[in-house]
Coordinates of C-alpha atoms in Angstrom, one line a residue:
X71 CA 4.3 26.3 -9.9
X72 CA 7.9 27.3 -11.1
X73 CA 8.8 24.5 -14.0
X74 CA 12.1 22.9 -12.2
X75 CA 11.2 23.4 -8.5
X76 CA 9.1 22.0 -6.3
X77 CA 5.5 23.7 -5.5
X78 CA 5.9 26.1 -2.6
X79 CA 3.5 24.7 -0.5
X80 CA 5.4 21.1 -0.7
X81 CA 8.0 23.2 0.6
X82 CA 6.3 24.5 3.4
X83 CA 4.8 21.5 4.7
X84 CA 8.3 19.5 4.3
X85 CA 9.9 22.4 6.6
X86 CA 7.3 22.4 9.1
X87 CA 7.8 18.3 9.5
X88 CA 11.3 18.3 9.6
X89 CA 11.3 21.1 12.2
X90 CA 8.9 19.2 14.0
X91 CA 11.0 17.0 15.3
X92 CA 12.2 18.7 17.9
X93 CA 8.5 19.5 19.7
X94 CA 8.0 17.4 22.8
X95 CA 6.5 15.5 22.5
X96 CA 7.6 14.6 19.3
X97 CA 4.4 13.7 17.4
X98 CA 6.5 12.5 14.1
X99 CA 10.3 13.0 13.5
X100 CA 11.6 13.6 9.8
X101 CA 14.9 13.7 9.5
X102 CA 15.4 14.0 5.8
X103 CA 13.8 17.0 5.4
X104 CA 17.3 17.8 6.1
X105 CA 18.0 16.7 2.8
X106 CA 14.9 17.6 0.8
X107 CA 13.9 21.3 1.9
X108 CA 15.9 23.7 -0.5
X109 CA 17.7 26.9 -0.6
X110 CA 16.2 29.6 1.2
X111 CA 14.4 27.6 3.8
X112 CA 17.2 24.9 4.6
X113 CA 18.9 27.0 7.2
X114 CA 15.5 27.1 9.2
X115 CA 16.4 23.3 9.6
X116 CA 20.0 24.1 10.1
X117 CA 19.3 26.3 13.1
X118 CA 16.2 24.1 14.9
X119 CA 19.0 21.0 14.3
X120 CA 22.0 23.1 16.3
X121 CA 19.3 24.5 18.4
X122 CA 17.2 21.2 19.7
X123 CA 16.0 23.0 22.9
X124 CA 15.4 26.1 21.7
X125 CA 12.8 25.1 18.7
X126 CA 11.6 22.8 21.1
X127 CA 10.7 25.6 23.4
X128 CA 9.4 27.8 20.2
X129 CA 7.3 25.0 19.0
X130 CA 5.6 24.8 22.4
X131 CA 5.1 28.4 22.8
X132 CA 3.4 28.6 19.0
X133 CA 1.4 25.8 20.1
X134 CA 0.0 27.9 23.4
X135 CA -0.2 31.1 20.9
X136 CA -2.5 29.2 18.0
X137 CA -4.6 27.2 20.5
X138 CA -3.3 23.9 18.9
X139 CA -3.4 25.0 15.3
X140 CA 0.7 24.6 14.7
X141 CA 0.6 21.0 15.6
X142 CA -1.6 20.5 12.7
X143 CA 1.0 19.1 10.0
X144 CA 2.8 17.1 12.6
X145 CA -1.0 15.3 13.3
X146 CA -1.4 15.2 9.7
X147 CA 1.4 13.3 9.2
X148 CA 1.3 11.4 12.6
X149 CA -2.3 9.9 11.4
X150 CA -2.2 9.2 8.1
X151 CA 1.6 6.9 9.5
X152 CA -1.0 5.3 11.4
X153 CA -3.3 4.5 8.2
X154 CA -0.2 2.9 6.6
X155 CA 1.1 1.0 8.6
X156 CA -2.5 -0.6 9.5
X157 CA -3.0 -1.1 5.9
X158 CA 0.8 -2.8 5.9
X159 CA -0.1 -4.9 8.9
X160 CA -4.0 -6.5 6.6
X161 CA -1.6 -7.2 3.7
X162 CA -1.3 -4.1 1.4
X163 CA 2.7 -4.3 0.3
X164 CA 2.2 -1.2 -2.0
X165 CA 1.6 2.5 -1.3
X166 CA 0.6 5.1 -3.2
X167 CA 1.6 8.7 -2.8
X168 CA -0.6 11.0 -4.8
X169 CA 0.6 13.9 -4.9
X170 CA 3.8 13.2 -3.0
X171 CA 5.6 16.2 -3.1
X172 CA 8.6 15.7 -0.3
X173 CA 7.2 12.9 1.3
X174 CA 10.1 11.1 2.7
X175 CA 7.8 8.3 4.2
X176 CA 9.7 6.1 1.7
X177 CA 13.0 6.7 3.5
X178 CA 11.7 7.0 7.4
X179 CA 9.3 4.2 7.8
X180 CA 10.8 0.4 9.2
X181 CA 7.0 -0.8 8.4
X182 CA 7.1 0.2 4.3
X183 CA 10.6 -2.7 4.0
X184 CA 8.4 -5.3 2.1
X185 CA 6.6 -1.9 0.1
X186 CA 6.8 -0.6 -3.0
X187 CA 6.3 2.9 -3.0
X188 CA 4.6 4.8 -6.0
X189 CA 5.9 8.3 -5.8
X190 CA 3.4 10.1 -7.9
X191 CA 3.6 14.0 -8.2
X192 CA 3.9 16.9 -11.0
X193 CA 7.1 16.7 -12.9
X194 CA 8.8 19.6 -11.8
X195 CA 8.1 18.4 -8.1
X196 CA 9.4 15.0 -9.0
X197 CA 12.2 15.8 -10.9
X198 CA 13.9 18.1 -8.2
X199 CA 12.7 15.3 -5.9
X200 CA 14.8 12.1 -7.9
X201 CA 17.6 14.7 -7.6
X202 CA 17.9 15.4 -4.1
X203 CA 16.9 11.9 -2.9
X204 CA 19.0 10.4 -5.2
X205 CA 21.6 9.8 -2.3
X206 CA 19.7 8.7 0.3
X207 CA 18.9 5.0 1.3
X208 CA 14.8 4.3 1.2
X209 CA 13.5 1.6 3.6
X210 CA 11.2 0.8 1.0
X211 CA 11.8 -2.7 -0.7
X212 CA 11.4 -0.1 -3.4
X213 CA 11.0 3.1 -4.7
X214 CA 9.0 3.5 -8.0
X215 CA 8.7 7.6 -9.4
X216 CA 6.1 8.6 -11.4
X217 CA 5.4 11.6 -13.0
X218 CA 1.6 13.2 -13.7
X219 CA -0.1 16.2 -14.2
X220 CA -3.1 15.6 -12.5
X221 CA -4.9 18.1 -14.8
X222 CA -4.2 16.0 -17.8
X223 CA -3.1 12.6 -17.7
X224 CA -5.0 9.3 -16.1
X225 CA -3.1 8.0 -13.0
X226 CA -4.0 4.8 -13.3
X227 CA -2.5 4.5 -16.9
X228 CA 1.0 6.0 -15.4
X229 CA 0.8 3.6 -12.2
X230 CA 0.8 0.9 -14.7
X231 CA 3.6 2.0 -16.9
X232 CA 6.0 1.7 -13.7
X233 CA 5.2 -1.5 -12.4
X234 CA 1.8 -1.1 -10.4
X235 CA 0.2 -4.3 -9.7
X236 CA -3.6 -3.7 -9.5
X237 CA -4.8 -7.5 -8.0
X238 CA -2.1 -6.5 -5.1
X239 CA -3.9 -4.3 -2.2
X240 CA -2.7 -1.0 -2.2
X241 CA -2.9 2.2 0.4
X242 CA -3.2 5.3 -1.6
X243 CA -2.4 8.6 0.1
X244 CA -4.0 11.4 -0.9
X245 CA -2.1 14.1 1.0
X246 CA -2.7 18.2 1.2
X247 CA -4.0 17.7 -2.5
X248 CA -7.9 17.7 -2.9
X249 CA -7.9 21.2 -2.1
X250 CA -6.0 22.7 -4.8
X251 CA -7.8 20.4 -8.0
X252 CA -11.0 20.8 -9.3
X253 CA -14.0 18.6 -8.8
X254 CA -13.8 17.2 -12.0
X255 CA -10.0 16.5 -11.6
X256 CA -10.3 14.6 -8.2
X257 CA -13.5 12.4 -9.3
X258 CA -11.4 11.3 -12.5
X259 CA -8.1 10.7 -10.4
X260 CA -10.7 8.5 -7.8
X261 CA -11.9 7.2 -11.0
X262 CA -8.6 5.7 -11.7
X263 CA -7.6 4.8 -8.1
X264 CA -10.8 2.5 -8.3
X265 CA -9.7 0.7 -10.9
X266 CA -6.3 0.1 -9.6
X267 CA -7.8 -0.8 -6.5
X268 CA -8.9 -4.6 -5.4
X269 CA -11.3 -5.1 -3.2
X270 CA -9.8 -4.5 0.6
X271 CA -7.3 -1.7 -0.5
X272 CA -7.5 1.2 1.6
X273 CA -7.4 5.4 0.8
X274 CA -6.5 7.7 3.1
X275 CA -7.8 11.2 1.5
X276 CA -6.8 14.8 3.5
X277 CA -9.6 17.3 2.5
X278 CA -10.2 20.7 3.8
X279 CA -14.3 21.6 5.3
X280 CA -14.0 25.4 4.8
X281 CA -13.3 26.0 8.9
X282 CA -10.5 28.4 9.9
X283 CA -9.0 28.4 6.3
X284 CA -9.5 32.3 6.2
X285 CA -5.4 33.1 6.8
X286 CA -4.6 30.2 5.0
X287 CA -6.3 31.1 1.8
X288 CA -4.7 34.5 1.5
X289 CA -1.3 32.8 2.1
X290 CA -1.7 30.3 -0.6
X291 CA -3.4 32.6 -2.9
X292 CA 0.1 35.0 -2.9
X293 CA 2.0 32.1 -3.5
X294 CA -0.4 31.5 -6.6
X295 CA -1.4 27.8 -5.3
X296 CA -4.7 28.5 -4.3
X297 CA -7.7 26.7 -2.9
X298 CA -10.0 25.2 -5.3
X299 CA -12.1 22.7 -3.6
X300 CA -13.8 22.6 -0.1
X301 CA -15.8 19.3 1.1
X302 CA -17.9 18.5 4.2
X303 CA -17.5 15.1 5.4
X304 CA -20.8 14.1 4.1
X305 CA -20.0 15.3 1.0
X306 CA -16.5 13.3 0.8
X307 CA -18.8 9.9 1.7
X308 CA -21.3 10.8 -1.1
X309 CA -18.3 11.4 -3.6
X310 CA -16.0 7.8 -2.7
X311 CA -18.9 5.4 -3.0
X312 CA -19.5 5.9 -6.5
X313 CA -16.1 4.5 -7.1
X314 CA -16.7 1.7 -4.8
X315 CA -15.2 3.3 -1.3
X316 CA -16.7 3.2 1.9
X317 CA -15.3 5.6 4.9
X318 CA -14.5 3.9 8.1
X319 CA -12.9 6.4 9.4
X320 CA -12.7 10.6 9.2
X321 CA -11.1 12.9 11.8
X322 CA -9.6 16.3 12.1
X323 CA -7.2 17.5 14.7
X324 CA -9.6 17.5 17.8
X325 CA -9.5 13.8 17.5
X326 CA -5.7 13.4 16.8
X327 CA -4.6 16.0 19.4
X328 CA -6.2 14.0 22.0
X329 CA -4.8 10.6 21.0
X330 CA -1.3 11.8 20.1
X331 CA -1.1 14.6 23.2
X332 CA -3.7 13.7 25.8
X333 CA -5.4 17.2 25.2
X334 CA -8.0 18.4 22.5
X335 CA -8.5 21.2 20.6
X336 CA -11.6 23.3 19.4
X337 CA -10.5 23.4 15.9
X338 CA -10.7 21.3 12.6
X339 CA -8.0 22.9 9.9
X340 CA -8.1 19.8 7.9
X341 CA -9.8 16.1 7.5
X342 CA -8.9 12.8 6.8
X343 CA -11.1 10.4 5.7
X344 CA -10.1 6.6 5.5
X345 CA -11.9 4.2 3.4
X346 CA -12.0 1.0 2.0
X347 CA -12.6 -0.9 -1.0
X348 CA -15.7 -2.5 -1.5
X349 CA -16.0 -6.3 -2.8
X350 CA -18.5 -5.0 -5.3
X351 CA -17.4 -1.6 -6.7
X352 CA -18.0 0.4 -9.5
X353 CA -15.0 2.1 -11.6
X354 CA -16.4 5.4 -13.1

């Protein structure tokens, strides 16, 4: 990870959402990654923008081409939407992005106006983030940044030094991270999410189960991001209820293609497991 620029897979995933946009159907629209995608992938953005029908017609023929598999960040995104703005609708009026990279959820979703959103990320992430999302206009009641190195400093600890308020529910986010920290480094971060978490908060944790990551791999290995940790869902179960979570929910793309497009698809790239916070729960 370059020390002033975002990581290049935040990058990625960013581009592929905003050119999403213009797939019909349109699973999830993100304008302002417009704003956030930098210099040299902006004019992808520039030319789906002039080009509506063409990327449009692009985007479906990639779709035809993978069997399904280019939809896959658009879902991604599409579902975990859904998690929030469930969690928004039982009560939760904070959100917590670990790992947020350039996330605009803050700035795109109506449902987050009584939020607070917790921006946490790496510090050269963030700090090209606070400087190119400095003009735009969050829906967010508000926006809090904080900065962590995941590695080496307790979440928890940081959430509380900008204004975290741990007897208020809260949905974390766990987003395209798991996969690229070590074992030790996400039980310690689920540590600390436990113990800012009262009972009836709600985290919504992306994860990948080692199937059809092959081209994947390489392309995050040359990028020098690459994958560290692979979970089966059982496994992901086994390692949230020692900090007091139980799943209620975990999907792939199969599941989300058919709710979102009306077809399915053979293939699970990545998971999300949703789970909730226990009334009794331990904080390891």
């Amino acid at each position: 990870m370059h020390a002033t620029k975002p990581s290049r897979t935040a990058i990625w995933v960013a581009l592929w959402r905003g050119v999403a946009r213009f797939e019909k159907p349109a699973i999830v629209s993100d304008s302002f990654a417009d704003a956030l995608v930098p210099m040299p992938y902006r004019p992808v953005l520039d030319v789906a923008r002039a080009l509506p029908r063409t990327s449009g017609a692009v985007l479906g023929v990639l779709d035809w081409a993978s069997q399904g598999l280019s939809r896959h960040m658009a879902l991604r995104t599409r579902a975990i939407d859904d998690a929030i703005e469930d969690a928004v609708r039982k009560g939760a009026r904070q959100l917590v992005l670990l790992g947020a990279g350039l996330d605009a959820r803050a700035w795109r979703m109506d449902a987050l106006r009584t939020c607070t959103v917790f921006e946490v990320d790496h510090p050269s992430t963030q700090a090209y983030k606070r400087a190119n999302a400095g003009g735009l206009t969050p829906t967010a009641r508000r926006v809090a940044f904080v900065d962590v190195d995941f590695e080496r400093q307790d979440v928890g600890t940081r959430l509380r030094e900008a204004g975290h308020d741990r007897a208020s529910p809260s949905i974390f986010v766990w987003e395209g991270v798991t996969m690229y920290l070590t074992r030790e480094a996400i039980d310690a971060t689920l540590a600390a999410v436990s113990r800012a978490s009262p009972p009836g908060s709600t985290l919504a944790m992306t994860y990948h189960s080692g199937q059809h990551i092959a081209p994947l791999s390489l392309l995050v290995r040359a990028v020098r991001e690459p994958f560290v940790s692979i979970f089966s869902p059982v496994e992901v179960a086994a390692l949230l209820a020692p900090h007091g979570f139980s799943v209620t929910q975990d999907e792939s793309d199969p599941e989300w293609r058919q709710r979102y497009c009306g077809a399915g698809t053979p293939f699970a790239v990545e998971r999300l497991a949703c789970a909730q916070k226990n009334d009794a729960a331990s904080s390891a």
